[in-house]
PDB file of C-alpha atoms in Angstrom:
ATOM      1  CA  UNK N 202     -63.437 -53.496   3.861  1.00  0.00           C
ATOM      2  CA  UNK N 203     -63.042 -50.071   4.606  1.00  0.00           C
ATOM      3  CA  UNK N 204     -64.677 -47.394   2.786  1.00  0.00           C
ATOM      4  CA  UNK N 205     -63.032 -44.741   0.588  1.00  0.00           C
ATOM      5  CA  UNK N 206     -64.344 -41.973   2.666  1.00  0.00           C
ATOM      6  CA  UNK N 207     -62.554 -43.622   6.078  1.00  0.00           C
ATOM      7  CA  UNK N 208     -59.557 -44.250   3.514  1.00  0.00           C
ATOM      8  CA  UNK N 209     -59.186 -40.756   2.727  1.00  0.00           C
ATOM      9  CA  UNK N 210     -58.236 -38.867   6.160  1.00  0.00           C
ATOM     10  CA  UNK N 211     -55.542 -41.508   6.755  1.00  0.00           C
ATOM     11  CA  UNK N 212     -54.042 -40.809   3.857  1.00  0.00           C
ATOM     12  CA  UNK N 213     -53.864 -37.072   4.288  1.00  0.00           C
ATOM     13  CA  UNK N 214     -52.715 -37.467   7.078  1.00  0.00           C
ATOM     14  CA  UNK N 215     -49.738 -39.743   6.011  1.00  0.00           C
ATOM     15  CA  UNK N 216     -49.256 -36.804   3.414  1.00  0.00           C
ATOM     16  CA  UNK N 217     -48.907 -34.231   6.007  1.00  0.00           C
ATOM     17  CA  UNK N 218     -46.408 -36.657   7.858  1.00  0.00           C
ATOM     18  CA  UNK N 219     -44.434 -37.449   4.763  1.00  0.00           C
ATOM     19  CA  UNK N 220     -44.232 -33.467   3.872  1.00  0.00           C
ATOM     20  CA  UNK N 221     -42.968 -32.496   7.170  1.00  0.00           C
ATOM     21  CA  UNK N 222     -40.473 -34.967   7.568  1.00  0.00           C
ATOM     22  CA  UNK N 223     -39.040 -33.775   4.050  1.00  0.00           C
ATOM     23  CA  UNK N 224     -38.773 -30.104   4.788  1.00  0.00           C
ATOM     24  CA  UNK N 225     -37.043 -30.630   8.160  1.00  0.00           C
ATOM     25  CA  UNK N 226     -34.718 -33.001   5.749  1.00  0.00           C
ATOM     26  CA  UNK N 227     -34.163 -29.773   4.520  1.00  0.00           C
ATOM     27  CA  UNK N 228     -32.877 -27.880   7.064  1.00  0.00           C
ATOM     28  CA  UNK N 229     -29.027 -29.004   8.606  1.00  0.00           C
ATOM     29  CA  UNK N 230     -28.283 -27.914  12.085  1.00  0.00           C
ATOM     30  CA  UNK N 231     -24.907 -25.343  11.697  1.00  0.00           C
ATOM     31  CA  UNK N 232     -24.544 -24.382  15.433  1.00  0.00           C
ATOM     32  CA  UNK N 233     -26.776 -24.287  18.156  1.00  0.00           C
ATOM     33  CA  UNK N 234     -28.433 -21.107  17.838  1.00  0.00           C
ATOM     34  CA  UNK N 235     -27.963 -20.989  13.547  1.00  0.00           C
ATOM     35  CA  UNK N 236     -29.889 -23.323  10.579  1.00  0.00           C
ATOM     36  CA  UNK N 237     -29.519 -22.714   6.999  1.00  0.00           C
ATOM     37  CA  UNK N 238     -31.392 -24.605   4.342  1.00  0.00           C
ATOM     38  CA  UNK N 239     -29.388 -26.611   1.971  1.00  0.00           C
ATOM     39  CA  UNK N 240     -30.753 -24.547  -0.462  1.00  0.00           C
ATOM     40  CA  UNK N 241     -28.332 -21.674   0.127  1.00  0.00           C
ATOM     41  CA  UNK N 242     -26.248 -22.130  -3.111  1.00  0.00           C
ATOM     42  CA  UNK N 243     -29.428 -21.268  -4.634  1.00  0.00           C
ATOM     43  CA  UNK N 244     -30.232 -18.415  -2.888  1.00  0.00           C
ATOM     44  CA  UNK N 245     -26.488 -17.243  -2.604  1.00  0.00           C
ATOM     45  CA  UNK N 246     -26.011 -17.630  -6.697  1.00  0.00           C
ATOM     46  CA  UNK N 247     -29.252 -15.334  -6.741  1.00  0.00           C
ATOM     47  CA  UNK N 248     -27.646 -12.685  -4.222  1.00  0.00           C
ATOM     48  CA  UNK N 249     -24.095 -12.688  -6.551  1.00  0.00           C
ATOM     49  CA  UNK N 250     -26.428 -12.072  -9.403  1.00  0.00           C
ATOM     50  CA  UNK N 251     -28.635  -9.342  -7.943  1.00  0.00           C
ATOM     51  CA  UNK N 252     -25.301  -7.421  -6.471  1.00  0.00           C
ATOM     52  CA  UNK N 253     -22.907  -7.819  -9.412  1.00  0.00           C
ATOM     53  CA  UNK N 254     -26.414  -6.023 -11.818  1.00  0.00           C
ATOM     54  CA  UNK N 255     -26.210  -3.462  -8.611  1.00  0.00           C
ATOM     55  CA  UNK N 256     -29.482  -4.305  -8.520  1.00  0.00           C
ATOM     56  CA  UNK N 257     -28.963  -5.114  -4.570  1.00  0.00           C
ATOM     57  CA  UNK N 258     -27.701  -0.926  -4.360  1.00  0.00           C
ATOM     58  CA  UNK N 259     -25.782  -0.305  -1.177  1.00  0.00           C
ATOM     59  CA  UNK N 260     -24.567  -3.572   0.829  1.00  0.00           C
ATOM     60  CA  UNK N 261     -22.132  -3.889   4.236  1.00  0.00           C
ATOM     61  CA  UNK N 262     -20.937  -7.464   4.124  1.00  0.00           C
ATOM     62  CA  UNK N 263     -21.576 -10.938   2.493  1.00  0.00           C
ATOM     63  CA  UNK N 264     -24.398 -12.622   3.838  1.00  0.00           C
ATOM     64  CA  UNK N 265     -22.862 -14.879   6.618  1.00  0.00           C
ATOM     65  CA  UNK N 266     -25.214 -17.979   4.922  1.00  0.00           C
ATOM     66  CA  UNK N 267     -22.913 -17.096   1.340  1.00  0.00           C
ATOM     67  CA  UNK N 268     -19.392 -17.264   3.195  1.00  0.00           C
ATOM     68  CA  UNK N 269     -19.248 -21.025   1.814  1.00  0.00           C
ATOM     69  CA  UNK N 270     -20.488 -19.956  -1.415  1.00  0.00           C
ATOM     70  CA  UNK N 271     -18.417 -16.747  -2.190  1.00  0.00           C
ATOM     71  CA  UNK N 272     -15.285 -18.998  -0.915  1.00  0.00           C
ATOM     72  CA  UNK N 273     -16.198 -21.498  -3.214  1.00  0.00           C
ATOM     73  CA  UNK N 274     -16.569 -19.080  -6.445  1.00  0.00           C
ATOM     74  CA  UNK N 275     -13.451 -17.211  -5.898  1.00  0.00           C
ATOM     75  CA  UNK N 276     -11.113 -20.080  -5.114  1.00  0.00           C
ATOM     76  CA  UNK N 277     -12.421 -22.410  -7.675  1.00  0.00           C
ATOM     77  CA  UNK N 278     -12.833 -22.440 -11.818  1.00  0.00           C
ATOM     78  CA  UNK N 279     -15.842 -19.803 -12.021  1.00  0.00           C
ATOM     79  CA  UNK N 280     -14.321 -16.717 -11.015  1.00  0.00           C
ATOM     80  CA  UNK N 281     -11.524 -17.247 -12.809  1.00  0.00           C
ATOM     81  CA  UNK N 282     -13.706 -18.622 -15.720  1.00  0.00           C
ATOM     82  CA  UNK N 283     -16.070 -15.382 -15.084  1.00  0.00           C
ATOM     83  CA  UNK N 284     -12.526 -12.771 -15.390  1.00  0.00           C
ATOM     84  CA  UNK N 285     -11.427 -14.263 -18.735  1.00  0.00           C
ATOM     85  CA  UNK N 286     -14.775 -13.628 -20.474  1.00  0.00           C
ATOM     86  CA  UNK N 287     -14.768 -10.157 -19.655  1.00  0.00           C
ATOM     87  CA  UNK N 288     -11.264  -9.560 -20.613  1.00  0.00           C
ATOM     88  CA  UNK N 289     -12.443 -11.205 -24.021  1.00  0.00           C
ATOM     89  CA  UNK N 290     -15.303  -8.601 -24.058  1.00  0.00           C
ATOM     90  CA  UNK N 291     -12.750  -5.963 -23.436  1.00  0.00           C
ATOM     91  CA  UNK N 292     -10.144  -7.249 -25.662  1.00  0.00           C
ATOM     92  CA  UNK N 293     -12.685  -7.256 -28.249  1.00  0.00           C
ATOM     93  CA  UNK N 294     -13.959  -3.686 -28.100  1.00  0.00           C
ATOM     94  CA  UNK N 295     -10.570  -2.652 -27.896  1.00  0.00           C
ATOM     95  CA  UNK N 296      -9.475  -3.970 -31.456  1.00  0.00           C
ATOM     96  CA  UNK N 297     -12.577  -2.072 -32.992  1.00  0.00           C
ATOM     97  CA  UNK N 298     -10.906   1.434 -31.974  1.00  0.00           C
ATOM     98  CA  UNK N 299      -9.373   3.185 -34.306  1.00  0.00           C
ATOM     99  CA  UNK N 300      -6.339   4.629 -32.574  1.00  0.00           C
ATOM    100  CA  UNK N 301      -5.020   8.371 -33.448  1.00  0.00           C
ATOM    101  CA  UNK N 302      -1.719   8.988 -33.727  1.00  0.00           C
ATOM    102  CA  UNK N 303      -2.174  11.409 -31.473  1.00  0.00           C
ATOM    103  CA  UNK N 304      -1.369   9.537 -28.440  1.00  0.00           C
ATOM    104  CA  UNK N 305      -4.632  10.183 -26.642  1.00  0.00           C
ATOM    105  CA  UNK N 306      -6.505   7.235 -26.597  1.00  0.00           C
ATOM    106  CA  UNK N 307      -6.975   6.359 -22.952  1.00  0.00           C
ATOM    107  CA  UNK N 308      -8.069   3.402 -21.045  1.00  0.00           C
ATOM    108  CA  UNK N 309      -8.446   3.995 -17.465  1.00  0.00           C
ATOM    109  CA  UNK N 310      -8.192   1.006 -15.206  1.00  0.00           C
ATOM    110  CA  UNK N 311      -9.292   0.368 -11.603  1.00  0.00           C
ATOM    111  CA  UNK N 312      -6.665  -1.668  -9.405  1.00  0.00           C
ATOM    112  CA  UNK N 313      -7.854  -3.708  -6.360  1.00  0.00           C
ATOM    113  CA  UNK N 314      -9.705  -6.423  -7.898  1.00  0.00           C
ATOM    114  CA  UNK N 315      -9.157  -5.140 -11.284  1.00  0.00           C
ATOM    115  CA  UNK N 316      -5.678  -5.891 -11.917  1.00  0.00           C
ATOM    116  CA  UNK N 317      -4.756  -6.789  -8.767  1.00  0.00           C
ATOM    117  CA  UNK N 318      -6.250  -9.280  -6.280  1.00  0.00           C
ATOM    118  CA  UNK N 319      -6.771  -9.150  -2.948  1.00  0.00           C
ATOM    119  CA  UNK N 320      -7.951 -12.621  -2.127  1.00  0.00           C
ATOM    120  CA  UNK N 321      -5.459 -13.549   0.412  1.00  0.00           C
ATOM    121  CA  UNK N 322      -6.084 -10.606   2.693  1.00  0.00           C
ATOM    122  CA  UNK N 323     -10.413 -11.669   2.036  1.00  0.00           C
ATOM    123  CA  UNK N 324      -9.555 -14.873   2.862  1.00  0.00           C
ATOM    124  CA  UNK N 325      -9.198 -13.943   6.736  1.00  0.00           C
ATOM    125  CA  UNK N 326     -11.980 -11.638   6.171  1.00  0.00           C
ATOM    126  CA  UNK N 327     -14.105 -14.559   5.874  1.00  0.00           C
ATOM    127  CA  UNK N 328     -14.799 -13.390   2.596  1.00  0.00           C
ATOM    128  CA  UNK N 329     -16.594 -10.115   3.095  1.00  0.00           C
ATOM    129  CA  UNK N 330     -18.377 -11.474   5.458  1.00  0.00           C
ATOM    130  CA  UNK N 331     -16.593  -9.852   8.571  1.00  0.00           C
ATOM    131  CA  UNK N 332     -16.950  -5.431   8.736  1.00  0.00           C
ATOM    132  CA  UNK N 333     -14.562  -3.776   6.762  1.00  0.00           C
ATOM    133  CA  UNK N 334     -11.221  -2.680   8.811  1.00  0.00           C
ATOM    134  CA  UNK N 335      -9.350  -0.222   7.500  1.00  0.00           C
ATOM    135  CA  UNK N 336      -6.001  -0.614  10.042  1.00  0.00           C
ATOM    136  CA  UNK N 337      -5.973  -4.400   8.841  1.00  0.00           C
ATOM    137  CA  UNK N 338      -6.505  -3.275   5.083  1.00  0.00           C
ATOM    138  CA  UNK N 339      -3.732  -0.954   5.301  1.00  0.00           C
ATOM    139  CA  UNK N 340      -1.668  -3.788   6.712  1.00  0.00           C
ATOM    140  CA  UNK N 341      -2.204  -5.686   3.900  1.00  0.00           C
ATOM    141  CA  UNK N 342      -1.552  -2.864   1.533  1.00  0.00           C
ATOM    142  CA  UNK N 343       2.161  -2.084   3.294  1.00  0.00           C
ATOM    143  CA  UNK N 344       3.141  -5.838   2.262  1.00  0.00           C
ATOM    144  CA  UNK N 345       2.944  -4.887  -1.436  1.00  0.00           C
ATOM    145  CA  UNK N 346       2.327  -9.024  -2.463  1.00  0.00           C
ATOM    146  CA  UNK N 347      -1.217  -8.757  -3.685  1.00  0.00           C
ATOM    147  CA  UNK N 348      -0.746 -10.884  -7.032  1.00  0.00           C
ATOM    148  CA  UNK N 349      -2.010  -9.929 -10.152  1.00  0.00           C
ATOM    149  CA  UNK N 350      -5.331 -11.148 -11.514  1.00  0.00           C
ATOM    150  CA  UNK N 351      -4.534 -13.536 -14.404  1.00  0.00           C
ATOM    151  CA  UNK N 352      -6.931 -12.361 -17.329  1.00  0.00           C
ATOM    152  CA  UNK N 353      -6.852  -8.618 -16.736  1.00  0.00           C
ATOM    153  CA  UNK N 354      -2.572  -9.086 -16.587  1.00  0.00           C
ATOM    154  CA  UNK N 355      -3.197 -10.848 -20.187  1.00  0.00           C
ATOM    155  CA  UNK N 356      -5.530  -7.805 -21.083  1.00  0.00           C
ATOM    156  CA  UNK N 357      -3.647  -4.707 -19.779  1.00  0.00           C
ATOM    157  CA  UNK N 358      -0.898  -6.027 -21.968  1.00  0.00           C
ATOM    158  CA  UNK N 359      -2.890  -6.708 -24.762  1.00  0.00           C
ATOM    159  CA  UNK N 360      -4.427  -2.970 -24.588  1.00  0.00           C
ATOM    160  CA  UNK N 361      -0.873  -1.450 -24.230  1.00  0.00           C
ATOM    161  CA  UNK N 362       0.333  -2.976 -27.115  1.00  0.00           C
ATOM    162  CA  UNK N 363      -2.349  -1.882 -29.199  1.00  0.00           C
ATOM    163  CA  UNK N 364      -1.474   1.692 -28.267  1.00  0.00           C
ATOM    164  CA  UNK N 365      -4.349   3.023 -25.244  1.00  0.00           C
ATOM    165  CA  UNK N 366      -2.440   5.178 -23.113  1.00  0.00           C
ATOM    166  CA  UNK N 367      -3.402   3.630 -19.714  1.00  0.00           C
ATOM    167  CA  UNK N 368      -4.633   5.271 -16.647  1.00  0.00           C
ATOM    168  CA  UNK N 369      -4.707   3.446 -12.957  1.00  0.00           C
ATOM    169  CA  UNK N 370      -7.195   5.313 -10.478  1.00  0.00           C
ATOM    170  CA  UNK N 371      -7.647   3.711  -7.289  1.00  0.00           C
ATOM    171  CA  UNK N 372      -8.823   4.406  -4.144  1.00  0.00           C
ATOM    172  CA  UNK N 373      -6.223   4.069  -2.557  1.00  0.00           C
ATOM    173  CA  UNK N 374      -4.239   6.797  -0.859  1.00  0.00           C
ATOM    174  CA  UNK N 375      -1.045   8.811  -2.140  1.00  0.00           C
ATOM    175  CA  UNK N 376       0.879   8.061   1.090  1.00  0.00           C
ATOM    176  CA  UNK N 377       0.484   4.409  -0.419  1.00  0.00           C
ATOM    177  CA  UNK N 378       2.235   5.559  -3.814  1.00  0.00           C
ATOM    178  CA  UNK N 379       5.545   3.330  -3.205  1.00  0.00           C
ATOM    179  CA  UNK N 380       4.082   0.577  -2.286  1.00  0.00           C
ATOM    180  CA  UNK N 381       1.518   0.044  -4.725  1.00  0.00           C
ATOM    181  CA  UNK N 382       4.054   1.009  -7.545  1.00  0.00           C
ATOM    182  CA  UNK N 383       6.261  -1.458  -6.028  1.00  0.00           C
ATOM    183  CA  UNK N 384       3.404  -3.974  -6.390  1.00  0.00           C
ATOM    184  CA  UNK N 385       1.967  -3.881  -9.687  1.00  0.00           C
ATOM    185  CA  UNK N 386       5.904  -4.123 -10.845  1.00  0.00           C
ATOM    186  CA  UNK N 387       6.356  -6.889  -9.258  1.00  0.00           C
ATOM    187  CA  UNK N 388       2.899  -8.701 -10.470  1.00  0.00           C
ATOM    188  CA  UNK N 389       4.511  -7.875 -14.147  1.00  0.00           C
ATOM    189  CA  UNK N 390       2.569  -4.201 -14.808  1.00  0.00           C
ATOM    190  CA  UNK N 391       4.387  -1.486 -16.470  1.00  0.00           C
ATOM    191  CA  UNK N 392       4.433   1.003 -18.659  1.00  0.00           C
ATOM    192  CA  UNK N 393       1.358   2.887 -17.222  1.00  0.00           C
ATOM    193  CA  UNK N 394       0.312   6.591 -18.227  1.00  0.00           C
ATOM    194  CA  UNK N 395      -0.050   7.856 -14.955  1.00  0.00           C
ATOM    195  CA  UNK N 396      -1.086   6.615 -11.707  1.00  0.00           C
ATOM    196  CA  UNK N 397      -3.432   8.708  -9.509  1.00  0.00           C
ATOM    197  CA  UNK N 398      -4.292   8.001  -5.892  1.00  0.00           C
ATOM    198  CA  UNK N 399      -6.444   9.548  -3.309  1.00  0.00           C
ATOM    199  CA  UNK N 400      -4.811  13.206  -2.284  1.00  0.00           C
ATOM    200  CA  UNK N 401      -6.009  15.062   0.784  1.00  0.00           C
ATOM    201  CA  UNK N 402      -8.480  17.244  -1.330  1.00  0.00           C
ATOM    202  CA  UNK N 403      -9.884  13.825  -2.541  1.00  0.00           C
ATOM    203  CA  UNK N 404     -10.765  12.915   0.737  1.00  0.00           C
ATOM    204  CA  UNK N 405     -14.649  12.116   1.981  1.00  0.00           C
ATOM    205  CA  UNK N 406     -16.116  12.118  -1.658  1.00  0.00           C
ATOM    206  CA  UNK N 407     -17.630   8.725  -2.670  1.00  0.00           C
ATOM    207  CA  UNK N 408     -15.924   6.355  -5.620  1.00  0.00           C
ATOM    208  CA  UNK N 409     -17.862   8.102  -7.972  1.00  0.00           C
ATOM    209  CA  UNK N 410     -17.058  11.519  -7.603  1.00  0.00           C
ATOM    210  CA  UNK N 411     -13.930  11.290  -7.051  1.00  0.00           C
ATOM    211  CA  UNK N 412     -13.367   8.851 -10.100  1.00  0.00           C
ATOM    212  CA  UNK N 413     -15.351  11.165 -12.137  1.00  0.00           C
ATOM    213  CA  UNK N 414     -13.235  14.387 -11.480  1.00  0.00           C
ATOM    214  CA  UNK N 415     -10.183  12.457 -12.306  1.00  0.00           C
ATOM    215  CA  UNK N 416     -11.506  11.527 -15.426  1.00  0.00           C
ATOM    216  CA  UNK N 417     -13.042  14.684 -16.231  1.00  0.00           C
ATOM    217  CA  UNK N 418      -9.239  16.245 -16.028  1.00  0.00           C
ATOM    218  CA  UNK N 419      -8.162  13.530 -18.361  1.00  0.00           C
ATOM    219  CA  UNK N 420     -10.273  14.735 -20.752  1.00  0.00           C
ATOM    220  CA  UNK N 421      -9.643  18.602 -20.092  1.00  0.00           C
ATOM    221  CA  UNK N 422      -6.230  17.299 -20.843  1.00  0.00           C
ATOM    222  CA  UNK N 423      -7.130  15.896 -24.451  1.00  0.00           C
ATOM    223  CA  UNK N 424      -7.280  12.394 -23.851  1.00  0.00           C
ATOM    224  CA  UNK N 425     -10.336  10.556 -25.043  1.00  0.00           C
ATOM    225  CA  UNK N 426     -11.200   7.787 -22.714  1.00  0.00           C
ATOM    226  CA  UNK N 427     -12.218   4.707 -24.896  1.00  0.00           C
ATOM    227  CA  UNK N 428     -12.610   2.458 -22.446  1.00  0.00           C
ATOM    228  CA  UNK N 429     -12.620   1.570 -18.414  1.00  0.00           C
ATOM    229  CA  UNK N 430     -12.395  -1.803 -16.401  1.00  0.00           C
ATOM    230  CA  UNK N 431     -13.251  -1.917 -13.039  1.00  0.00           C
ATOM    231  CA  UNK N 432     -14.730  -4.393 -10.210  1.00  0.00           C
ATOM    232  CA  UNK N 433     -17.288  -1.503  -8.578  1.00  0.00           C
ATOM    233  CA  UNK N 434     -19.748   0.221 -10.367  1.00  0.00           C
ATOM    234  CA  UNK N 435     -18.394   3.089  -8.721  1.00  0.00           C
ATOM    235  CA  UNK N 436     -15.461   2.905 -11.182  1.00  0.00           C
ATOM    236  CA  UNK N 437     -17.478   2.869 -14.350  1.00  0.00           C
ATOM    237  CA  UNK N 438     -20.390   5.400 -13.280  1.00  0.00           C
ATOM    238  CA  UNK N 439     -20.566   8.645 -13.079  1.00  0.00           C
ATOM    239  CA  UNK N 440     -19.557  11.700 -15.803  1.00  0.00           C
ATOM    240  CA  UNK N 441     -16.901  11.923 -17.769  1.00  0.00           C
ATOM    241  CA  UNK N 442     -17.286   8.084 -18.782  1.00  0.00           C
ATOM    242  CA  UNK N 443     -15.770   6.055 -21.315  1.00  0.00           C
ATOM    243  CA  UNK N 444     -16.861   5.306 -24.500  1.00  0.00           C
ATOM    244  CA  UNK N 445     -17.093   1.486 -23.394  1.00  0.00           C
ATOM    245  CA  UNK N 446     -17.161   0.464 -19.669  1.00  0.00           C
ATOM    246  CA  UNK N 447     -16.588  -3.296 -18.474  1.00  0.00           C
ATOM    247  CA  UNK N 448     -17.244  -5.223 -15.071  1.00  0.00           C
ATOM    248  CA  UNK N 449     -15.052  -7.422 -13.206  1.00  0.00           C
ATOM    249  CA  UNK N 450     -16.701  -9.739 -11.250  1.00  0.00           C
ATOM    250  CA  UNK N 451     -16.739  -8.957  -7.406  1.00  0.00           C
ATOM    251  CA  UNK N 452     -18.653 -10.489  -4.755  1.00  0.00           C
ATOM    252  CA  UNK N 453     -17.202  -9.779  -1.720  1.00  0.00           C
ATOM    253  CA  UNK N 454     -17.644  -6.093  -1.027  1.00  0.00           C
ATOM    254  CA  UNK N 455     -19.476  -3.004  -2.150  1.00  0.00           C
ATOM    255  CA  UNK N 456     -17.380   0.807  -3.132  1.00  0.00           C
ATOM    256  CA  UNK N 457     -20.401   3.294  -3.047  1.00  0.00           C
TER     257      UNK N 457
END
């Protein structure tokens, strides 16, 4: 009979076999000269996490190991699911105002993926994971069919009927008035304050500047901004801010 001592390297050594097979079971070959670990849901639910906190600061593009997971949030129930509780939030701050009759209770309101969404034109961006292009962008832009993002259409309705003045400042430029009028009609937005785009004097400043002068003349103006929505912290930072700001999720690109 063997001894325990003689027993003991064998097993150890079966060990060692056992453990190596399962973390190569681990690993799935993608392409030739790619692996990714199965565990990238994991690690890609982590990244979402760490850049919708901006805890992740300044990032180009979607990890090409998330494409499969960013598809898979903003075409299924989460995102969707994710939208609706923070128009809930929203909605419920918004009932707790007191509103002057006065007319100068503002809510300012970002528009690409705020009430608009631009998921069709991401979807042959791979999902943030391909540069930004600007030409292709503005391409998309021209076609004016960007559809309106269910909860925050629900919302902006809700928060014009209870009497907010509402303010649309996007990043987008004035040259692209028209069309982006044009579009917001057409995915069932009205009745807006004022919308202000990009002029030429607006041009090179980051989000937050320029989204911080532009509410800085609201107020100069005498309207008290109560509240902001907006997909980039870049819409909600800054001076000048509302009383209450709110976060749409976005995990496809980054607005510095």
């Amino acid at each position: 009979m063997a001894s325990y001592q003689s027993i003991v390297p064998t097993i150890l050594s079966l060990l060692c076999l056992v453990s190596t097979a399962f973390s190569h079971s681990l690993i799935q070959l993608v392409s030739s000269n790619r692996k990714i670990r199965v565990d990238d849901d994991l690690y890609c639910d982590s990244w979402r996490l760490s850049v919708e906190t901006n805890n992740a600061g300044y990032w180009s593009t979607v990890p090409s190991r998330c494409e499969s997971f960013v598809k898979d949030y903003l075409t299924g129930e989460r995102y969707l699911s994710d939208s609706e509780v923070v128009a809930e939030d929203t909605l419920a701050f918004a009932k707790t105002v007191i509103i002057a009759k006065d007319g100068r209770d503002g809510w300012v309101f970002d528009i690409d993926e705020t009430l608009l969404s631009n998921l069709p034109f991401y979807k042959l961006q791979s999902f943030g994971t391909k540069t930004y292009n600007e030409t292709s962008w503005d391409d998309w832009v021209k076609l004016g069919e960007a559809p309106a993002l269910p909860a925050s259409l629900k919302l902006y309705k809700e928060i014009v009927q209870l009497g907010f003045k509402t303010f649309l400042i996007t990043g987008r430029d004035e040259h692209q008035r028209n069309v982006t009028e044009k579009n917001l009609l057409s995915a069932g937005y009205t009745n807006w304050e004022r919308l202000i785009l990009r002029g030429p004097s607006d041009q090179g400043t980051t989000a937050v500047a320029y989204k911080s002068v532009k509410r800085a003349e609201l107020e100069y103006q005498g309207y008290r901004i109560q509240g902001s929505s907006g997909d980039q912290w870049s819409d909600l930072l800054g001076f000048a801010v509302a009383k209450r700001s709110f976060k749409l999720p976005n995990p496809m690109y980054y607005i510095a």
